[in-house]
PDB file of C-alpha atoms in Angstrom:
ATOM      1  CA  UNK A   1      20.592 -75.142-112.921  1.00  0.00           C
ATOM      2  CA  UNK A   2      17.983 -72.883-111.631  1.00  0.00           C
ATOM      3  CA  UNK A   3      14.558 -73.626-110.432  1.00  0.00           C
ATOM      4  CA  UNK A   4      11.207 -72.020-109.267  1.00  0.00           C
ATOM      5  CA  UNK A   5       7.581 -72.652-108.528  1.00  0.00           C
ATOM      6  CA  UNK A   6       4.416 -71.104-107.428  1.00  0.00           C
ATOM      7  CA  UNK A   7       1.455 -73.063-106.763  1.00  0.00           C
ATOM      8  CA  UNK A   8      -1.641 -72.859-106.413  1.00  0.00           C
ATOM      9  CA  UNK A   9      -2.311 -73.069-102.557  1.00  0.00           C
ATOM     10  CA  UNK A  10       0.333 -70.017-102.616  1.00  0.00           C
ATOM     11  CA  UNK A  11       3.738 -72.568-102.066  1.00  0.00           C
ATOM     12  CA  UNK A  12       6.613 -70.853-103.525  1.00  0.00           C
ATOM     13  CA  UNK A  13       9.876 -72.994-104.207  1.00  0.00           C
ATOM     14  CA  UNK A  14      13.489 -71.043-104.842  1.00  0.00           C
ATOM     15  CA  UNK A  15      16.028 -73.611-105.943  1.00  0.00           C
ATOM     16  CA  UNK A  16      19.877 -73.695-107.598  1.00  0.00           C
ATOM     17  CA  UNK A  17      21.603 -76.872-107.464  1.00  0.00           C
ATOM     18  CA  UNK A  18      24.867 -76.795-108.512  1.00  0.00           C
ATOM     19  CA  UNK A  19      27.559 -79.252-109.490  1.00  0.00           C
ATOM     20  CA  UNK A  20      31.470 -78.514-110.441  1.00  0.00           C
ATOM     21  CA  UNK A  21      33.839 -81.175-112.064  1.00  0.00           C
ATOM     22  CA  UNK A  22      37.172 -79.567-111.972  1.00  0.00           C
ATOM     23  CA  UNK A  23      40.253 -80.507-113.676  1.00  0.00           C
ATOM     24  CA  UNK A  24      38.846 -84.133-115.190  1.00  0.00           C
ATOM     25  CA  UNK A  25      36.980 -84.455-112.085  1.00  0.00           C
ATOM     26  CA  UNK A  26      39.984 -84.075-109.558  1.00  0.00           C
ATOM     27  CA  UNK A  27      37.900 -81.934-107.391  1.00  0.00           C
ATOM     28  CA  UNK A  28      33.938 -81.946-107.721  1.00  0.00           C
ATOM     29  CA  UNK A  29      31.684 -79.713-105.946  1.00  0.00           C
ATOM     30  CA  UNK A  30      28.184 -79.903-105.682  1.00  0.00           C
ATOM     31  CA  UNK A  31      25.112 -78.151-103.705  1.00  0.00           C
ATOM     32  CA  UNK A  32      22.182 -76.285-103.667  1.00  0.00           C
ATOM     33  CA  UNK A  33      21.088 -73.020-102.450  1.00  0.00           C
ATOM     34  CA  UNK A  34      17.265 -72.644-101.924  1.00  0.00           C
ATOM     35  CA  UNK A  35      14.111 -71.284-100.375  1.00  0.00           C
ATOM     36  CA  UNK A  36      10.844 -72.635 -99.380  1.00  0.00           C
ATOM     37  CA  UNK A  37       7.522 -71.202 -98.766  1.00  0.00           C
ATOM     38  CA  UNK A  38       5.368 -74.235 -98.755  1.00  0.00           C
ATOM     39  CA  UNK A  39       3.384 -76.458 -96.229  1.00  0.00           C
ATOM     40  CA  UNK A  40       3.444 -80.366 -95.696  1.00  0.00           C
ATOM     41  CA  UNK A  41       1.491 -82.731 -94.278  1.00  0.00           C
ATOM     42  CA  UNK A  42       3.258 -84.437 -90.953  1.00  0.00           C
ATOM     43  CA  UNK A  43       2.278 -88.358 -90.081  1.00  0.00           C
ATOM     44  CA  UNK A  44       4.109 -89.023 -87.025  1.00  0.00           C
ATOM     45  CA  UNK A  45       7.074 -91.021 -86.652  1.00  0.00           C
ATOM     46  CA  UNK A  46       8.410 -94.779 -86.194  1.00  0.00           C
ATOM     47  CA  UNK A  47       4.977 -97.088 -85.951  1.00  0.00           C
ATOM     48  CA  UNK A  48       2.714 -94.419 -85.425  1.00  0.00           C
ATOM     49  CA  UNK A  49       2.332 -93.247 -88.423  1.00  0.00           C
ATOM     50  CA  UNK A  50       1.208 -96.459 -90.469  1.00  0.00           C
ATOM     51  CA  UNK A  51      -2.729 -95.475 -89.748  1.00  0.00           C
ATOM     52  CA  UNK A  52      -2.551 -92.850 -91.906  1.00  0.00           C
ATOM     53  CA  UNK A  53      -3.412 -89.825 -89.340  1.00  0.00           C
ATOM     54  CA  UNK A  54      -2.237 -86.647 -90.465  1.00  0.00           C
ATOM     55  CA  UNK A  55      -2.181 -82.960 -89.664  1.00  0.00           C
ATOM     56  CA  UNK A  56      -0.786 -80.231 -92.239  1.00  0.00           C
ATOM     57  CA  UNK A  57       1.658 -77.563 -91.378  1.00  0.00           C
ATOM     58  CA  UNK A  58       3.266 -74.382 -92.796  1.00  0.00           C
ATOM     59  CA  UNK A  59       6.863 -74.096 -93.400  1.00  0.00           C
ATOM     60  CA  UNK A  60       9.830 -71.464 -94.368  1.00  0.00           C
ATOM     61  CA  UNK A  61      13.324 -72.840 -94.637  1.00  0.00           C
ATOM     62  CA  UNK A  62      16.295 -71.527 -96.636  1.00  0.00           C
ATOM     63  CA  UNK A  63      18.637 -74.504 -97.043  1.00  0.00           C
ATOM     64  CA  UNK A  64      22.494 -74.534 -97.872  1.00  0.00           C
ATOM     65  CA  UNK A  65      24.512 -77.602 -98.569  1.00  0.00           C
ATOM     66  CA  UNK A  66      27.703 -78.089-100.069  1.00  0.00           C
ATOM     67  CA  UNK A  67      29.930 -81.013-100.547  1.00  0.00           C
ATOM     68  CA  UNK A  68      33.677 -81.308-102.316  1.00  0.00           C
ATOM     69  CA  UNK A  69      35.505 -84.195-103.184  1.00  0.00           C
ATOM     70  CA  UNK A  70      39.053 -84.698-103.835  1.00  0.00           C
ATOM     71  CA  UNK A  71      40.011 -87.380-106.133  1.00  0.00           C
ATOM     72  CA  UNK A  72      42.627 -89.747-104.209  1.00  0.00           C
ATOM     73  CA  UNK A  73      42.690 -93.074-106.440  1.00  0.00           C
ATOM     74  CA  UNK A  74      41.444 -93.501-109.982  1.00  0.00           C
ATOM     75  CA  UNK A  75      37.977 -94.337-108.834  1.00  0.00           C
ATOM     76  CA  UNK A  76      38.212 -93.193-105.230  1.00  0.00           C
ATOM     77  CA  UNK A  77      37.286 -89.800-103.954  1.00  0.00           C
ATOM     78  CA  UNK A  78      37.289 -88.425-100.216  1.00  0.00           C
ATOM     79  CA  UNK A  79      36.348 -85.015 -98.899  1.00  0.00           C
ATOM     80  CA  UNK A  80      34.044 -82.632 -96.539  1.00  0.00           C
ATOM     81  CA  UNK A  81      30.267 -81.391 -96.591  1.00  0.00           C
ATOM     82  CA  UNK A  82      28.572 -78.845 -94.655  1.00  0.00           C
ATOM     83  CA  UNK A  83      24.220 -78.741 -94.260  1.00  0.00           C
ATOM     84  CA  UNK A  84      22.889 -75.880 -93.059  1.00  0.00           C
ATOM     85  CA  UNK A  85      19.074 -75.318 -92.601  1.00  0.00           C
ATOM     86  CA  UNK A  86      16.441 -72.995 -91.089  1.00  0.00           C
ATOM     87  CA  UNK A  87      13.481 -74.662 -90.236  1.00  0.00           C
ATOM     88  CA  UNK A  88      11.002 -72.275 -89.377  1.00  0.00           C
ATOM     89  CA  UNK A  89       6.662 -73.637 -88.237  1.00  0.00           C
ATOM     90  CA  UNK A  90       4.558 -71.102 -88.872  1.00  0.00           C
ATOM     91  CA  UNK A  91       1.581 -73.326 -88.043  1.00  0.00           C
ATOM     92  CA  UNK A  92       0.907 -76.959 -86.923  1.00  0.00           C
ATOM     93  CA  UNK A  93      -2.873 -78.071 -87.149  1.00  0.00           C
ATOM     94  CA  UNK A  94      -3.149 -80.140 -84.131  1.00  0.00           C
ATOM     95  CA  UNK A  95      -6.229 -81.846 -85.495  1.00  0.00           C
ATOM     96  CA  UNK A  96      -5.551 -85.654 -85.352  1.00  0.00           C
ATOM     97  CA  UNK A  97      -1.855 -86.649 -83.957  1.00  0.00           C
ATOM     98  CA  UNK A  98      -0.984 -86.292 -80.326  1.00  0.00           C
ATOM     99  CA  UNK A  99       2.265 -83.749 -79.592  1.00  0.00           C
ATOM    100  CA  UNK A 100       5.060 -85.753 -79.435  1.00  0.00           C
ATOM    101  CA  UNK A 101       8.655 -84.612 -78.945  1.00  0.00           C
ATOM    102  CA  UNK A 102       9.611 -84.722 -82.187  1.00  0.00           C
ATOM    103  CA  UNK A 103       7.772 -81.473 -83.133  1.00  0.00           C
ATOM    104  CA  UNK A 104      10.535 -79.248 -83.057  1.00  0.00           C
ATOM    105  CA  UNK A 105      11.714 -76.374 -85.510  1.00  0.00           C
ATOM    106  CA  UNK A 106      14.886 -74.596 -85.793  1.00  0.00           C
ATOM    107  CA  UNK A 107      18.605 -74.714 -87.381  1.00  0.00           C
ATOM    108  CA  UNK A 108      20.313 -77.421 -88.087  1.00  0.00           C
ATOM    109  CA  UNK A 109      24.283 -76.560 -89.256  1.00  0.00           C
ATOM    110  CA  UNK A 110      26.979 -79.060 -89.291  1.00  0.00           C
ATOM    111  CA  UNK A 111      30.110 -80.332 -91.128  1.00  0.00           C
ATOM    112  CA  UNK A 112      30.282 -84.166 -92.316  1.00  0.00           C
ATOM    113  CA  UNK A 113      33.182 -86.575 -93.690  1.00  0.00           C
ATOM    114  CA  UNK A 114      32.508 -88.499 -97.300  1.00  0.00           C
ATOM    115  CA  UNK A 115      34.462 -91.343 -99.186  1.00  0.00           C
ATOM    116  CA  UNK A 116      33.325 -91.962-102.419  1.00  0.00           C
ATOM    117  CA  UNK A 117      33.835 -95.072-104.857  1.00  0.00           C
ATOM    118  CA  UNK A 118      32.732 -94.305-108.477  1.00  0.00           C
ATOM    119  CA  UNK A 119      33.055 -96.562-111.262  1.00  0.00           C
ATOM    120  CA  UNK A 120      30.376 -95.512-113.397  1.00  0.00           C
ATOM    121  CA  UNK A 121      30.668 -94.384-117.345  1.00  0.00           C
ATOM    122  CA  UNK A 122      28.410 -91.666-117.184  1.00  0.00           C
ATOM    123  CA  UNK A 123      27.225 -89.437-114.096  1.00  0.00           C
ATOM    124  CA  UNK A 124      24.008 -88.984-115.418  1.00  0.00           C
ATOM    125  CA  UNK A 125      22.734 -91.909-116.912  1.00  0.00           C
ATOM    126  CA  UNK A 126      25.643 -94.725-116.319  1.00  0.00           C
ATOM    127  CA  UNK A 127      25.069 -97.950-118.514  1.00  0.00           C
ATOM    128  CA  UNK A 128      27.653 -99.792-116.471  1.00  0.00           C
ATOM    129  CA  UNK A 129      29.679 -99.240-113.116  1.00  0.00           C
ATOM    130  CA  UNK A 130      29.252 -98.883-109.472  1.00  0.00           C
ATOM    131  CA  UNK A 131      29.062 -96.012-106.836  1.00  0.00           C
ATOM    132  CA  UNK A 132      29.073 -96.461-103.398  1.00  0.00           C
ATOM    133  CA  UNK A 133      29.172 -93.300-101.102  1.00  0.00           C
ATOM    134  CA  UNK A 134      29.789 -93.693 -97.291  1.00  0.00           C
ATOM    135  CA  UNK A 135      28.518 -90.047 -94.981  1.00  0.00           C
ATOM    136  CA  UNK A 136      29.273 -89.287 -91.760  1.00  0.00           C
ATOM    137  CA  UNK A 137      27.450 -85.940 -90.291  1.00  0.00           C
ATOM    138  CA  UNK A 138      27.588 -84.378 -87.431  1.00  0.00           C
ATOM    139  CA  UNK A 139      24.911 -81.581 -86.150  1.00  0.00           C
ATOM    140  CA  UNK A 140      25.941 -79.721 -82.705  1.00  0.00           C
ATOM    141  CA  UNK A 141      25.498 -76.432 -80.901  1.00  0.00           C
ATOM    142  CA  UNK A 142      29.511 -76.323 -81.507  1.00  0.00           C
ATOM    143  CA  UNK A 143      28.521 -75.287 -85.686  1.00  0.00           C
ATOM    144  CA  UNK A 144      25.080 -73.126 -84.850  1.00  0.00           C
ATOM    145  CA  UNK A 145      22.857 -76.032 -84.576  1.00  0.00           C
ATOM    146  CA  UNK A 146      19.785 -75.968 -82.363  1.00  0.00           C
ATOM    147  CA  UNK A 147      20.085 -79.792 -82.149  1.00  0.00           C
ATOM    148  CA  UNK A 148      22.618 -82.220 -81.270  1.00  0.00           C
ATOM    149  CA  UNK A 149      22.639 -85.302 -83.525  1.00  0.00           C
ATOM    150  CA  UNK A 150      24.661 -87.579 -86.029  1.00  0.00           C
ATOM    151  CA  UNK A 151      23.710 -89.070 -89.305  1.00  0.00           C
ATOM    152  CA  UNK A 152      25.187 -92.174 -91.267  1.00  0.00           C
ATOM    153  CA  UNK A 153      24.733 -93.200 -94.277  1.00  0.00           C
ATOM    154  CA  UNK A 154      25.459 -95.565 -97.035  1.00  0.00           C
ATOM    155  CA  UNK A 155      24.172 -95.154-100.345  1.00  0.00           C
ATOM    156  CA  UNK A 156      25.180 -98.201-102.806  1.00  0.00           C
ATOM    157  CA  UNK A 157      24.462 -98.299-106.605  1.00  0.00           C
ATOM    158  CA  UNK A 158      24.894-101.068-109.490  1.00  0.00           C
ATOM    159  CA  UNK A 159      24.539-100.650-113.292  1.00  0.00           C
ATOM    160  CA  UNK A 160      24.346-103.712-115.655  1.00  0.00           C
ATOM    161  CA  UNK A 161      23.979-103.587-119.410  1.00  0.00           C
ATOM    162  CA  UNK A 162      21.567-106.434-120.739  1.00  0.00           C
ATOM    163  CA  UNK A 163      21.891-105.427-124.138  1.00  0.00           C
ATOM    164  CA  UNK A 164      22.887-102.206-126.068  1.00  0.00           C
ATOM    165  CA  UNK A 165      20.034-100.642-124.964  1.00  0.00           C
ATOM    166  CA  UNK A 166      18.738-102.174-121.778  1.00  0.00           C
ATOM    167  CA  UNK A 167      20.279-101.900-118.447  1.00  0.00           C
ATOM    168  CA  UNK A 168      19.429-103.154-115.067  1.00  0.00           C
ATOM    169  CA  UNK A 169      19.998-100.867-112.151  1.00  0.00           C
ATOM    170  CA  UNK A 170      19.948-101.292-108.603  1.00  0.00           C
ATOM    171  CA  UNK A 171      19.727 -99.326-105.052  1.00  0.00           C
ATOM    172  CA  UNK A 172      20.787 -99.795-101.645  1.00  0.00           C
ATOM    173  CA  UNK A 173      20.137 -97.077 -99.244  1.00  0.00           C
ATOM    174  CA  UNK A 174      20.778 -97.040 -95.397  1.00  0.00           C
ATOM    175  CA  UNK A 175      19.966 -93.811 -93.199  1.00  0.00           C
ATOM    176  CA  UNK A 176      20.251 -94.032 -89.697  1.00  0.00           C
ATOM    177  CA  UNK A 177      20.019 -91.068 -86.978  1.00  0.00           C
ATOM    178  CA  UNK A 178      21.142 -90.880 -83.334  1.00  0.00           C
ATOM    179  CA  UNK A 179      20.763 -88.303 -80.665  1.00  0.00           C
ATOM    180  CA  UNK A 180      18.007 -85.049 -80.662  1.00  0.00           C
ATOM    181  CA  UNK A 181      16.797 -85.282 -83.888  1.00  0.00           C
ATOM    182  CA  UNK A 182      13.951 -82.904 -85.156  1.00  0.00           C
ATOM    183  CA  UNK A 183      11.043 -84.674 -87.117  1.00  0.00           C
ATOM    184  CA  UNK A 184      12.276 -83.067 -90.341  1.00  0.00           C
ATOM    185  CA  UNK A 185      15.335 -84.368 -90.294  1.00  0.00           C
ATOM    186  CA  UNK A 186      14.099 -88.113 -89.451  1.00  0.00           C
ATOM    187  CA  UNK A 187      15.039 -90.352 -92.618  1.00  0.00           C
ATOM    188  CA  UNK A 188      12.246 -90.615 -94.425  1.00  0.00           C
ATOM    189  CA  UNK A 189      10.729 -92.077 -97.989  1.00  0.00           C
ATOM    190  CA  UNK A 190       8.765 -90.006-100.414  1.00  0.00           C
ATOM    191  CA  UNK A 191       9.453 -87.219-103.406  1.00  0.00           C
ATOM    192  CA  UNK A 192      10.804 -88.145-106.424  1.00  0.00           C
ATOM    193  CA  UNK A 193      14.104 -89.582-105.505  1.00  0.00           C
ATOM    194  CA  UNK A 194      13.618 -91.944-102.782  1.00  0.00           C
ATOM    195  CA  UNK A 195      10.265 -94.056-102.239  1.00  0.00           C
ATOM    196  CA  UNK A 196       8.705 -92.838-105.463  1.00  0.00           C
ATOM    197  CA  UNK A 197       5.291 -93.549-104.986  1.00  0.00           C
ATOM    198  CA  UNK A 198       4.829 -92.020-101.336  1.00  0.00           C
ATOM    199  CA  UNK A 199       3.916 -88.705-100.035  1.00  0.00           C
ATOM    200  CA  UNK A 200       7.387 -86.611 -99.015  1.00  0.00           C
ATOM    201  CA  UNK A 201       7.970 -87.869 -95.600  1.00  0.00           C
ATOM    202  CA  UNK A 202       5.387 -90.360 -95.398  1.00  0.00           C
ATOM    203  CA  UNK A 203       7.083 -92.768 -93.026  1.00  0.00           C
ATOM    204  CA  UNK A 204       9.838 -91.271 -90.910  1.00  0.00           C
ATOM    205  CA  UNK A 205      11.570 -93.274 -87.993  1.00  0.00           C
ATOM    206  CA  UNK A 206      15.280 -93.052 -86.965  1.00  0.00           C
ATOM    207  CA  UNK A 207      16.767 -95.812 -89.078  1.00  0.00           C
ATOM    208  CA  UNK A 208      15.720 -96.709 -92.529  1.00  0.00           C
ATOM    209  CA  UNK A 209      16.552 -99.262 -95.383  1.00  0.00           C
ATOM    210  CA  UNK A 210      15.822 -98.763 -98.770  1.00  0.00           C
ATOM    211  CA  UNK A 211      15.963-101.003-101.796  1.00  0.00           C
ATOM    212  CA  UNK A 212      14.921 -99.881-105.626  1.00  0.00           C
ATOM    213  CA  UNK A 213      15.714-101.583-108.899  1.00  0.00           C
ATOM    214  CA  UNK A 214      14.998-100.164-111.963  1.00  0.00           C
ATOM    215  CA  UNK A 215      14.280-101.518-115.681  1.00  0.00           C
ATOM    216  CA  UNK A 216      15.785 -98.762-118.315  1.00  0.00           C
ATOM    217  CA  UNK A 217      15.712 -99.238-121.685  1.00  0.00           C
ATOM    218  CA  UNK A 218      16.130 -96.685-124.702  1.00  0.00           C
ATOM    219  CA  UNK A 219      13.933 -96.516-127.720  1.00  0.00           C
ATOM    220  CA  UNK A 220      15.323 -94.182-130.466  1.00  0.00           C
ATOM    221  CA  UNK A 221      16.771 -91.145-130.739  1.00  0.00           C
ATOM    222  CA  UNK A 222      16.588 -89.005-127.440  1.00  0.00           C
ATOM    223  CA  UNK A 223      13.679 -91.111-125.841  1.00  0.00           C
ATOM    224  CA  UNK A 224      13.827 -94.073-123.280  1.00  0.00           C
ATOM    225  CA  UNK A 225      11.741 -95.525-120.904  1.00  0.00           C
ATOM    226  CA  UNK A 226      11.680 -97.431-117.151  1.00  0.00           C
ATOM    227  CA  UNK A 227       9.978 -99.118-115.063  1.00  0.00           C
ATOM    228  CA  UNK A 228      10.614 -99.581-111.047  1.00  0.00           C
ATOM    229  CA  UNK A 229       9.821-100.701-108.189  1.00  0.00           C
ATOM    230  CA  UNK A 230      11.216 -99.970-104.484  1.00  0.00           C
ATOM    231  CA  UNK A 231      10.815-101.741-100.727  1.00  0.00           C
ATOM    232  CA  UNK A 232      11.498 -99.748 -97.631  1.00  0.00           C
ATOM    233  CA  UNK A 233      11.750-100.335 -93.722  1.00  0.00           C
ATOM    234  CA  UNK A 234      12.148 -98.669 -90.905  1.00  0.00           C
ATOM    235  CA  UNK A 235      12.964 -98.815 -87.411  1.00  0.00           C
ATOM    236  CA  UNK A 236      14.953 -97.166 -84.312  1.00  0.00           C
ATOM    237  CA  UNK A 237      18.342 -98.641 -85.517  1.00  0.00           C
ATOM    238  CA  UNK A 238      19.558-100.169 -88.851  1.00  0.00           C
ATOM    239  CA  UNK A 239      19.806-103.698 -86.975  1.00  0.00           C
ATOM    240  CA  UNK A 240      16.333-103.909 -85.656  1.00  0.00           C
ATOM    241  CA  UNK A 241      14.051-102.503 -88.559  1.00  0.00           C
ATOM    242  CA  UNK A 242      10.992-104.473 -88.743  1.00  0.00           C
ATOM    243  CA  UNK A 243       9.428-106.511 -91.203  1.00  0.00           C
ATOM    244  CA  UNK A 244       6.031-105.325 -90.219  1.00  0.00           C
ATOM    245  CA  UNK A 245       6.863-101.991 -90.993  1.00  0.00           C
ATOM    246  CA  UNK A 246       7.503-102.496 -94.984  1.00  0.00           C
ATOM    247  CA  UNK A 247       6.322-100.850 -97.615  1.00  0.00           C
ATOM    248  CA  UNK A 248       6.045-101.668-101.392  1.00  0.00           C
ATOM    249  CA  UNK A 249       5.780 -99.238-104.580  1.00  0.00           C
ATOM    250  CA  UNK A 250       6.275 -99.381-107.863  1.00  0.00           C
ATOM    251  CA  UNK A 251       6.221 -97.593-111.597  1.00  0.00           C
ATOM    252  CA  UNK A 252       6.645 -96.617-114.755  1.00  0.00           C
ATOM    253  CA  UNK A 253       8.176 -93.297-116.866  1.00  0.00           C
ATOM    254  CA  UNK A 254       9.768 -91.549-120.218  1.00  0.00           C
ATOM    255  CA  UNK A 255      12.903 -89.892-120.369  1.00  0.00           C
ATOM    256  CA  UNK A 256      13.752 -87.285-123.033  1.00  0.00           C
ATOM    257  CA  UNK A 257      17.296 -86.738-123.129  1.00  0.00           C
ATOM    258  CA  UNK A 258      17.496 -82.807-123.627  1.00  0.00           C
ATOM    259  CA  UNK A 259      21.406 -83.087-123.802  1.00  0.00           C
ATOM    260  CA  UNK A 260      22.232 -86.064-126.045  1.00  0.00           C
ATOM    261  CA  UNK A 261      26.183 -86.127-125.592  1.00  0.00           C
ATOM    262  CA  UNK A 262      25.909 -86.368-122.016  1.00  0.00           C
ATOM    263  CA  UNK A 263      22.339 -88.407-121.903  1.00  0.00           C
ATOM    264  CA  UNK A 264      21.092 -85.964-119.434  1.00  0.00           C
ATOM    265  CA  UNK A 265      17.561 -86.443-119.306  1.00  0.00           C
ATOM    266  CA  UNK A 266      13.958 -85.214-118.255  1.00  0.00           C
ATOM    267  CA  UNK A 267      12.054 -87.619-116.690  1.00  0.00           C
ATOM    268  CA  UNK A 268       7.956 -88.100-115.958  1.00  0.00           C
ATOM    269  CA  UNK A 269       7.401 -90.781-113.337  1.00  0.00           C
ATOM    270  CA  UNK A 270       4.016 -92.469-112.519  1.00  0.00           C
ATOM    271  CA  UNK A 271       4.027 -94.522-109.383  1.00  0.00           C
ATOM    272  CA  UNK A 272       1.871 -95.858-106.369  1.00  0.00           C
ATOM    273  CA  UNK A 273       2.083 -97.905-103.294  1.00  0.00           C
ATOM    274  CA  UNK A 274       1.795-101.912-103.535  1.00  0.00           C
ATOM    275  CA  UNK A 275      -0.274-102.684 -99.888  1.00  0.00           C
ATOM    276  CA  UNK A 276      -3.712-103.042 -98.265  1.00  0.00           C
ATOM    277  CA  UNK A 277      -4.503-102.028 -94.754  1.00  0.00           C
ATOM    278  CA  UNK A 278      -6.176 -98.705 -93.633  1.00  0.00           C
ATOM    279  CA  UNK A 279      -2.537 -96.605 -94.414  1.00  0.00           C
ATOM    280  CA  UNK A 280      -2.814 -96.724 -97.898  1.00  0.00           C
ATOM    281  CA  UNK A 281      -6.081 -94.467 -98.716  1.00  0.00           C
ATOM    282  CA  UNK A 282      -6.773 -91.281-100.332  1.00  0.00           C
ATOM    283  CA  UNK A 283      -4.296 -89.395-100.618  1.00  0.00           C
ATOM    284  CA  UNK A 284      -1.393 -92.033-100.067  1.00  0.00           C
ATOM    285  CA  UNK A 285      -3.219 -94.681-102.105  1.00  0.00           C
ATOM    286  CA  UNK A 286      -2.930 -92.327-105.327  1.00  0.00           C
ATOM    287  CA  UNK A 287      -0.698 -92.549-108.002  1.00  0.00           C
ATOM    288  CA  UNK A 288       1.922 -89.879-107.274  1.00  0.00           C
ATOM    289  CA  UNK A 289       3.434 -87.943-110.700  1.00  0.00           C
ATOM    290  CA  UNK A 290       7.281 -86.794-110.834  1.00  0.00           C
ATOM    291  CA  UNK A 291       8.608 -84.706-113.256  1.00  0.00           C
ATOM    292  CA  UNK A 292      12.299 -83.751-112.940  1.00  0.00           C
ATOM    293  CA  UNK A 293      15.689 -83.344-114.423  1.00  0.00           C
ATOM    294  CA  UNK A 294      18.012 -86.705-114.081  1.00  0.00           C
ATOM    295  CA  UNK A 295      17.792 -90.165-112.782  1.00  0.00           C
ATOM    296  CA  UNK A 296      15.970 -90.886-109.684  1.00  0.00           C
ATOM    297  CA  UNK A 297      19.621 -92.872-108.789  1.00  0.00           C
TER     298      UNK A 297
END
């Protein structure tokens, strides 16, 4: 698919994800290639950033990322990925944060090891199965990075039919981050895949844990509907996130399923943060609006 946006604050957004099944899915390779123009609003990282200070900054990146997969088992896949992005700050409006060390632009390049268990019946809208992917990344001067760091992750997913038409689905995501790690690269919550209800990078620190479940149920013909909710933490290492550092969202959306053989649908998403406290006010208290091509998970 092919993407692209122009706002009106003059953001500009190239995008083409891509995503090969070869051979009754033997190999698979997927990726994106894309361009941004756009600026973002930065919140600090780890505790910091639960008052709610911000400052915004300006932003070009190209990104490419690419990931293939070799089927080994029936249900078990292992293979390679390589990220590669150019960070470039135009700006930073050092208004209301202090300069921390995190502040730092530049490239990030690196290759990473996956494994891959898949037992879902559909890719893009499974009414039954599991997937549980396992990442292992490493960024260093070695592959043209201006940072030396590693990433882990764990990304778990369950599917359970209720009925024909309702399913139950669940989400376990762990991201955790160790060496010199720039601020954009920090796991974070927000957009319209992970922490709906959250500004893009909203909370960032160098370990999080997040957990979604999801109501889906279709009506008739192409159209279905969901509701969701999600709770996140965060903290310097997956073992010592805190409990005073949680955060709560939930929501609602239609689907339209564009391609009916494969259920592949587009999806509008209303959702907003569940807290009180000074961090949730205008504009993180708002509802936030997704629209987009596929499940969130």
């Amino acid at each position: 698919s092919m993407g692209a946006a122009f706002t009106q604050n003059k953001q500009l957004l190239l995008s083409v994800p891509f995503s090969l099944y070869l051979k009754e899915r033997k190999h698979t390779v997927t990726g994106e290639f894309s361009f941004n123009d756009f600026w973002y609003y930065y919140y600090g990282t780890g505790a910091s950033n639960r008052a709610g200070l911000r400052e915004k900054y300006t932003v070009q990146f190209p990104l490419f990322r690419i990931n293939y997969l070799l089927r080994i088992h029936k249900n078990l896949y292992a293979g390679v990925r390589w990220w590669y992005e150019d960070y470039r700050i135009g700006s930073f409006e050092n208004i209301e944060l202090p300069i921390d060390q995190n502040r730092k632009a530049g490239i990030t390049s690196g290759p990473g090891l996956v494994f891959l268990f898949d037992t879902r019946d559909n890719i893009y809208y499974p009414t039954k199965g599991q997937y549980l992917e396992l990442v292992a990344h490493d960024q260093a001067k070695t592959w043209g990075s201006d940072f030396a760091y590693r990433r882990y992750r764990a990304d778990y997913r369950c599917f359970i039919p209720l009925n024909k038409s309702t399913i139950l689905a669940g989400h376990v995501f762990t991201d955790y981050t160790d060496g010199e790690v720039p601020f954009n690269q920090l796991p974070g919550i927000g957009a319209g895949r992970r922490g709906r209800g959250f500004y893009e990078g909203r909370f960032r620190d160098q370990s999080i844990w997040i957990l979604e479940m999801e109501y889906r149920k279709v009506l008739s013909g192409p159209w279905s509907t969901a509701a969701f909710m999600n709770y996140t933490l965060h903290g310097k290492d997956p073992v010592s996130v805190s409990f005073s550092r949680d955060h709560l969202a939930a929501g609602a959306g239609i689907r339209y399923a564009f391609d009916a053989s494969n259920r592949t649908n587009i999806r509008l998403d209303i959702a907003f943060p569940i807290a009180g406290g000074e961090y949730v006010t205008a504009p993180d208290g708002v509802m936030k609006i997704y629209l987009a091509v596929n499940e969130a998970f």
